[in-house]
Short mmCIF file of C-alpha atoms in Angstrom, two decimals:
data_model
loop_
_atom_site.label_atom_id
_atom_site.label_comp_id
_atom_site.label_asym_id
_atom_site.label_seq_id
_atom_site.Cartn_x
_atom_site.Cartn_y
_atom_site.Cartn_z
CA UNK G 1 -140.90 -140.99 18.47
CA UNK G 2 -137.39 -140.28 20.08
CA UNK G 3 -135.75 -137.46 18.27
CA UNK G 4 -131.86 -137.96 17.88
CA UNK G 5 -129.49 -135.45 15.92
CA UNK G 6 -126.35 -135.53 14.93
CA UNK G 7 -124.23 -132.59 13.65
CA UNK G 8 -122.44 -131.62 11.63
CA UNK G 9 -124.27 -133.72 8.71
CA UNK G 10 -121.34 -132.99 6.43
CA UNK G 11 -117.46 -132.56 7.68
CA UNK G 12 -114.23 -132.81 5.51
CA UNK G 13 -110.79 -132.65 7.20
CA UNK G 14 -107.45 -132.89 6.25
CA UNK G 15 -105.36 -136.47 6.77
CA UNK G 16 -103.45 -135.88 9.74
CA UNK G 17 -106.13 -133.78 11.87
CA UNK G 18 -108.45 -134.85 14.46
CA UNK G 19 -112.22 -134.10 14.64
CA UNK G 20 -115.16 -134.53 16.42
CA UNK G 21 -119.34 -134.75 16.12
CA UNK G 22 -121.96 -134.63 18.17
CA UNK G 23 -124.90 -136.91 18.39
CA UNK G 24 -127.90 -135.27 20.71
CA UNK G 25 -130.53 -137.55 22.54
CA UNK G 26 -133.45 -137.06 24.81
CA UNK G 27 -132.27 -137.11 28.22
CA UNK G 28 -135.22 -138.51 30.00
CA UNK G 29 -135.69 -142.13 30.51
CA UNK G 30 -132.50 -142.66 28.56
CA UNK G 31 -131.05 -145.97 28.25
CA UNK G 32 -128.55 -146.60 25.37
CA UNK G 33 -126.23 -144.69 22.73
CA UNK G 34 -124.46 -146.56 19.79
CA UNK G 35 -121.86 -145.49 17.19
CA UNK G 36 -121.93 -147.28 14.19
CA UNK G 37 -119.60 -146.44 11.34
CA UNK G 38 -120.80 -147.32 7.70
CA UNK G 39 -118.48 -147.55 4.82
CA UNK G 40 -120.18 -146.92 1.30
CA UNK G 41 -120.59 -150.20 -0.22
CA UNK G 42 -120.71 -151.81 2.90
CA UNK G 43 -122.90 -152.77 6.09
CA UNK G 44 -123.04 -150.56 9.34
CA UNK G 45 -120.57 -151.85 11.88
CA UNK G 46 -120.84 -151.43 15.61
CA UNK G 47 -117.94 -148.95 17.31
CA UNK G 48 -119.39 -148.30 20.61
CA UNK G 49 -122.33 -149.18 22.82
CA UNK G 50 -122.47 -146.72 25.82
CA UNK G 51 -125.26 -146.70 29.06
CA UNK G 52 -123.76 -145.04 31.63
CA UNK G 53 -123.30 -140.96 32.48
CA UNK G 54 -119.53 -140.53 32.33
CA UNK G 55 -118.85 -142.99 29.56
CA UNK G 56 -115.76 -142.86 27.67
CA UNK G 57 -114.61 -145.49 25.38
CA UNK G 58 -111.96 -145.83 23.00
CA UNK G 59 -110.77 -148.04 20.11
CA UNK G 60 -107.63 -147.30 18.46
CA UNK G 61 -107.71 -143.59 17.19
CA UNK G 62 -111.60 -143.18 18.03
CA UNK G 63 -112.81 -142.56 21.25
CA UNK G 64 -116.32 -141.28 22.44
CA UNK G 65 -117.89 -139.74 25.69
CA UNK G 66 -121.36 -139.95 27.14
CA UNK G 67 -123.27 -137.11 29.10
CA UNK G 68 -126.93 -138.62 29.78
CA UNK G 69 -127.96 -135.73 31.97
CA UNK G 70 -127.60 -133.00 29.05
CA UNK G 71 -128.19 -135.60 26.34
CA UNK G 72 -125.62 -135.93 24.11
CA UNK G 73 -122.21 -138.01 23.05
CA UNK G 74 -119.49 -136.84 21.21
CA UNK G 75 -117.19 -138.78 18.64
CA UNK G 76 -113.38 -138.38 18.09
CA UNK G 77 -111.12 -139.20 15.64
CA UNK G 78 -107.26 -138.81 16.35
CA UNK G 79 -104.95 -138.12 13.65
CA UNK G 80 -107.41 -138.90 10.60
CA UNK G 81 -106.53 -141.09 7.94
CA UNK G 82 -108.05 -141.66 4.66
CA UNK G 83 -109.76 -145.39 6.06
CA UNK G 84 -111.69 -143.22 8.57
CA UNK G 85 -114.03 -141.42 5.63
CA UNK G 86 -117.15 -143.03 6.16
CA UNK G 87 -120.84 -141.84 7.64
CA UNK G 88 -120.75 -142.03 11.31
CA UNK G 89 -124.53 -143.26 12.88
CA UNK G 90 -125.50 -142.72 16.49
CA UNK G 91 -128.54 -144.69 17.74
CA UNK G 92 -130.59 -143.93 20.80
CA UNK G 93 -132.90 -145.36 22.74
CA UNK G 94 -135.30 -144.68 25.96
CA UNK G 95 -136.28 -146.90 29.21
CA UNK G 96 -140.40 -147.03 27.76
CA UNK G 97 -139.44 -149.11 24.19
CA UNK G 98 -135.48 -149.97 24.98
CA UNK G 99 -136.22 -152.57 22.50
CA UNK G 100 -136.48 -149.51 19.67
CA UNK G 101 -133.22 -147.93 18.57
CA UNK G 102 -133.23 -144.93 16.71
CA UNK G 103 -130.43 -143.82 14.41
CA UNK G 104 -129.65 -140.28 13.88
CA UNK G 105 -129.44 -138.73 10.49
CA UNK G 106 -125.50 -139.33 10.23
CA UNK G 107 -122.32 -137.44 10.01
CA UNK G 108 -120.04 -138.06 6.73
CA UNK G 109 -116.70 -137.85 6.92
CA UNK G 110 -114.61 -137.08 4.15
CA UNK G 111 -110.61 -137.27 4.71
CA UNK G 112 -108.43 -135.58 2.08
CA UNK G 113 -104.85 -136.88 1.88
CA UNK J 1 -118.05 -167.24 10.18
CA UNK J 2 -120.86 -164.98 12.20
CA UNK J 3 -123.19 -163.16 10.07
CA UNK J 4 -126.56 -161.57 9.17
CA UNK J 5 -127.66 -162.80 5.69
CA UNK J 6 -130.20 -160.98 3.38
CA UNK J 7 -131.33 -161.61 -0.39
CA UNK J 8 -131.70 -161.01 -2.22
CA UNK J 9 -129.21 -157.65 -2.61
CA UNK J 10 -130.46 -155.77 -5.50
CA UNK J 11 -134.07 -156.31 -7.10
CA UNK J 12 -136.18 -153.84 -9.40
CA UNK J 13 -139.57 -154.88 -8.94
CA UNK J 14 -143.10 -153.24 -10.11
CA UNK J 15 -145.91 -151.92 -8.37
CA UNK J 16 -148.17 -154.69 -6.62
CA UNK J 17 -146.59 -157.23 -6.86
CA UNK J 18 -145.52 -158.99 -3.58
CA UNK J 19 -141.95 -160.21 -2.88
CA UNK J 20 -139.97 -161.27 0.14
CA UNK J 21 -136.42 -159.68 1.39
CA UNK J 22 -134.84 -162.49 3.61
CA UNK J 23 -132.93 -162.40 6.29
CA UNK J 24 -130.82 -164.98 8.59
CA UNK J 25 -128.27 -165.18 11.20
CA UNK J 26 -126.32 -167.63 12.91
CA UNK J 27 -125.25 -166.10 16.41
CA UNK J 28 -128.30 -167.35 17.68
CA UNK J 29 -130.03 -163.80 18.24
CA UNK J 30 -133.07 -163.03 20.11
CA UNK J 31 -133.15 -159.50 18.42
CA UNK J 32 -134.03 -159.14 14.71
CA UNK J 33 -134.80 -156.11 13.02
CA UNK J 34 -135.62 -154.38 9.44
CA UNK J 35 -134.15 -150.81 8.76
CA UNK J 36 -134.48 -148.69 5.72
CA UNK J 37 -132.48 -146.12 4.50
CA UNK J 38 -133.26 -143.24 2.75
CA UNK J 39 -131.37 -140.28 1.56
CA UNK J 40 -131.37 -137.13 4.21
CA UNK J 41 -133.10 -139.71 6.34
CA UNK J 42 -130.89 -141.69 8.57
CA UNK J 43 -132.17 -145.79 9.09
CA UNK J 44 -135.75 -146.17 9.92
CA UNK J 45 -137.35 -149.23 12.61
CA UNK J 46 -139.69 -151.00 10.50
CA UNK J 47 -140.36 -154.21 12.43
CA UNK J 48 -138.38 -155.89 14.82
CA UNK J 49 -138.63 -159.25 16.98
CA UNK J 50 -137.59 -159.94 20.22
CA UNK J 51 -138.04 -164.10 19.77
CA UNK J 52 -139.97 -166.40 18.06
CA UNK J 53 -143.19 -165.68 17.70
CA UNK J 54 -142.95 -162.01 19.03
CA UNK J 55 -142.86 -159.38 16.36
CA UNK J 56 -143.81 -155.56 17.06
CA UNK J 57 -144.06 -152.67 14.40
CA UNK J 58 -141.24 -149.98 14.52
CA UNK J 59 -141.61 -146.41 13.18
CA UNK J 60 -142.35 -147.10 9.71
CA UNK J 61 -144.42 -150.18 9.56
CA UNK J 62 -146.82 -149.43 6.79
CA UNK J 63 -146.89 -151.82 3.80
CA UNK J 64 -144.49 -153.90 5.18
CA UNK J 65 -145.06 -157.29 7.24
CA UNK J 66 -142.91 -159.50 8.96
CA UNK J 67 -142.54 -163.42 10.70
CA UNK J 68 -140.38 -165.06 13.23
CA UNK J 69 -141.26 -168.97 13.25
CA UNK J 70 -137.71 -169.63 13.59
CA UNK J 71 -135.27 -167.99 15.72
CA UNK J 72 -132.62 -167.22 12.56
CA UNK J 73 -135.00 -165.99 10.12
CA UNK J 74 -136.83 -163.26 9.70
CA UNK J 75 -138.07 -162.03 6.33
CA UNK J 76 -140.06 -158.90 5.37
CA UNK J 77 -142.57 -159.08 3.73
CA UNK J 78 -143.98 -156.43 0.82
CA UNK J 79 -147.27 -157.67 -0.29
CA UNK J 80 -147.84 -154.83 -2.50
CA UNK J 81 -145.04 -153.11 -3.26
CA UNK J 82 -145.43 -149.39 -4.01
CA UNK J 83 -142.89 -147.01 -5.51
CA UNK J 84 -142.54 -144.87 -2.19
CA UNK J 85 -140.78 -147.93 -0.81
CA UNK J 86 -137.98 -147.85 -3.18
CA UNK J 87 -134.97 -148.37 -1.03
CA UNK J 88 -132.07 -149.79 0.76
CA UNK J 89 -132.85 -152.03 3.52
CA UNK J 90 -130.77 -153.41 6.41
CA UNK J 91 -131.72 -156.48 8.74
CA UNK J 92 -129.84 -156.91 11.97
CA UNK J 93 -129.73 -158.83 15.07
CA UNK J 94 -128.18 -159.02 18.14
CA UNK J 95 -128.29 -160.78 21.43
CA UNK J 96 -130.51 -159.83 24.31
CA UNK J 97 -130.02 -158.80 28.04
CA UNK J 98 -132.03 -160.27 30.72
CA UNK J 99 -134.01 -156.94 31.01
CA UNK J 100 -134.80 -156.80 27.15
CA UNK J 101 -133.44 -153.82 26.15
CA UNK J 102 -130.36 -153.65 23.34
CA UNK J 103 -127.05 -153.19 24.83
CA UNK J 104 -124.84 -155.15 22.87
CA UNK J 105 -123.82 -154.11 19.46
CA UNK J 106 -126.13 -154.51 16.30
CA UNK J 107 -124.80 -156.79 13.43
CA UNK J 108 -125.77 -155.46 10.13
CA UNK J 109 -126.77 -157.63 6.92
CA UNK J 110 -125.02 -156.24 3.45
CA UNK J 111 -128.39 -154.67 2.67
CA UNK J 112 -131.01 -155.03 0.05
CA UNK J 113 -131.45 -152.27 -2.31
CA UNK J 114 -134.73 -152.23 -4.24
CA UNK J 115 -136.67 -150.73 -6.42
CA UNK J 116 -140.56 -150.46 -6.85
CA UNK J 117 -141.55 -148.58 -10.58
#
């Protein structure tokens, strides 16, 4: 079974302040990372799908980077706001079984105004 | 409006006896899957499909079946429930490269919770 972490599990930051997790990944025979933020209450919603070494993307105040070779992707949030407290999922997946995604544990993000 | 279906949403249900979580889109997916969630845990592959008629088991398949006669549906099946899978489960889909592996987003249902005593 592919093994993906994320750290920290836990992180609370002021409004106003930016932050960043890490989500690790197997390096070999790598073929996909996803973000996914999930609001309590709510359904998991798709922020990034990366595949290539290099990767950055960005959407409004959140941007993330890819680094296949070391295996791992970092998520940041610019300027935090309240709306951004949610659990942050990263989801992995390898050449052999690209059809299987596996979600890390999750990293929740509490903002306080 | 595009979306991933499941009911029901909340159910308390008792050991052994079997019920069925739907689940349906309309975006015309190739790729359906069943997740559960569990606390500490992040979301578990239980079954997914990559068409009609092609099902494969995920990381935690036990006690749990599934079926894809049509392409929008694809319920799980618990045909005897036990208290162990008390839990909140999420169906998704998405569409499907050439090459078969998921590069385009995931799109979450609202996610059944239940509960086996």
């Amino acid at each position: 079974i592919l093994n993906v972490e994320q750290s920290p599990q836990s992180l609370h930051v002021q409004e106003g302040d930016s932050t960043n997790f890490t989500c690790s990944f197997p390096s070999s025979n790598f073929y996909a990372l996803h973000w996914y933020r999930w609001e309590t209450a709510k359904s998991p919603e798709a922020l990034f799908v990366m595949t290539l070494n290099g990767d950055e993307k960005k959407k409004g105040r959140i941007s993330a980077t890819l680094n296949t070779k070391e295996g791992y992707s970092y998520l940041y949030i610019k300027g935090s706001q309240p709306e951004d407290s949610a659990t942050y999922l990263c989801a992995s997946s390898a050449i052999q079984g690209a059809q299987k995604l596996v979600f890390g544990q999750g990293t929740r993000l509490t903002i306080n105004p | 409006e595009a979306q991933v279906t499941q009911n029901p949403r909340y159910l308390i249900t008792v050991t052994g006896k079997k019920l069925t979580v739907t689940c349906s889109q309309n975006m015309n997916h190739e790729y359906m899957s069943w997740y559960r969630q569990d606390p500490g845990l992040g979301l578990r592959q239980i079954y997914y499909s990559m068409n009609v008629e092609v099902t494969d088991k995920g990381d935690v398949p036990e006690g749990y079946k599934v079926s894809r006669k049509e392409k929008r549906n694809f319920p799980l099946i618990l045909e005897s429930p036990s208290p162990n899978q008390t839990s909140l489960y999420f169906c998704a889909s998405t569409k499907l490269i050439i090459a078969g592996g998921i590069t385009g987003e995931l799109f979450f249902g609202e996610g059944s919770r239940l509960t086996v005593l």
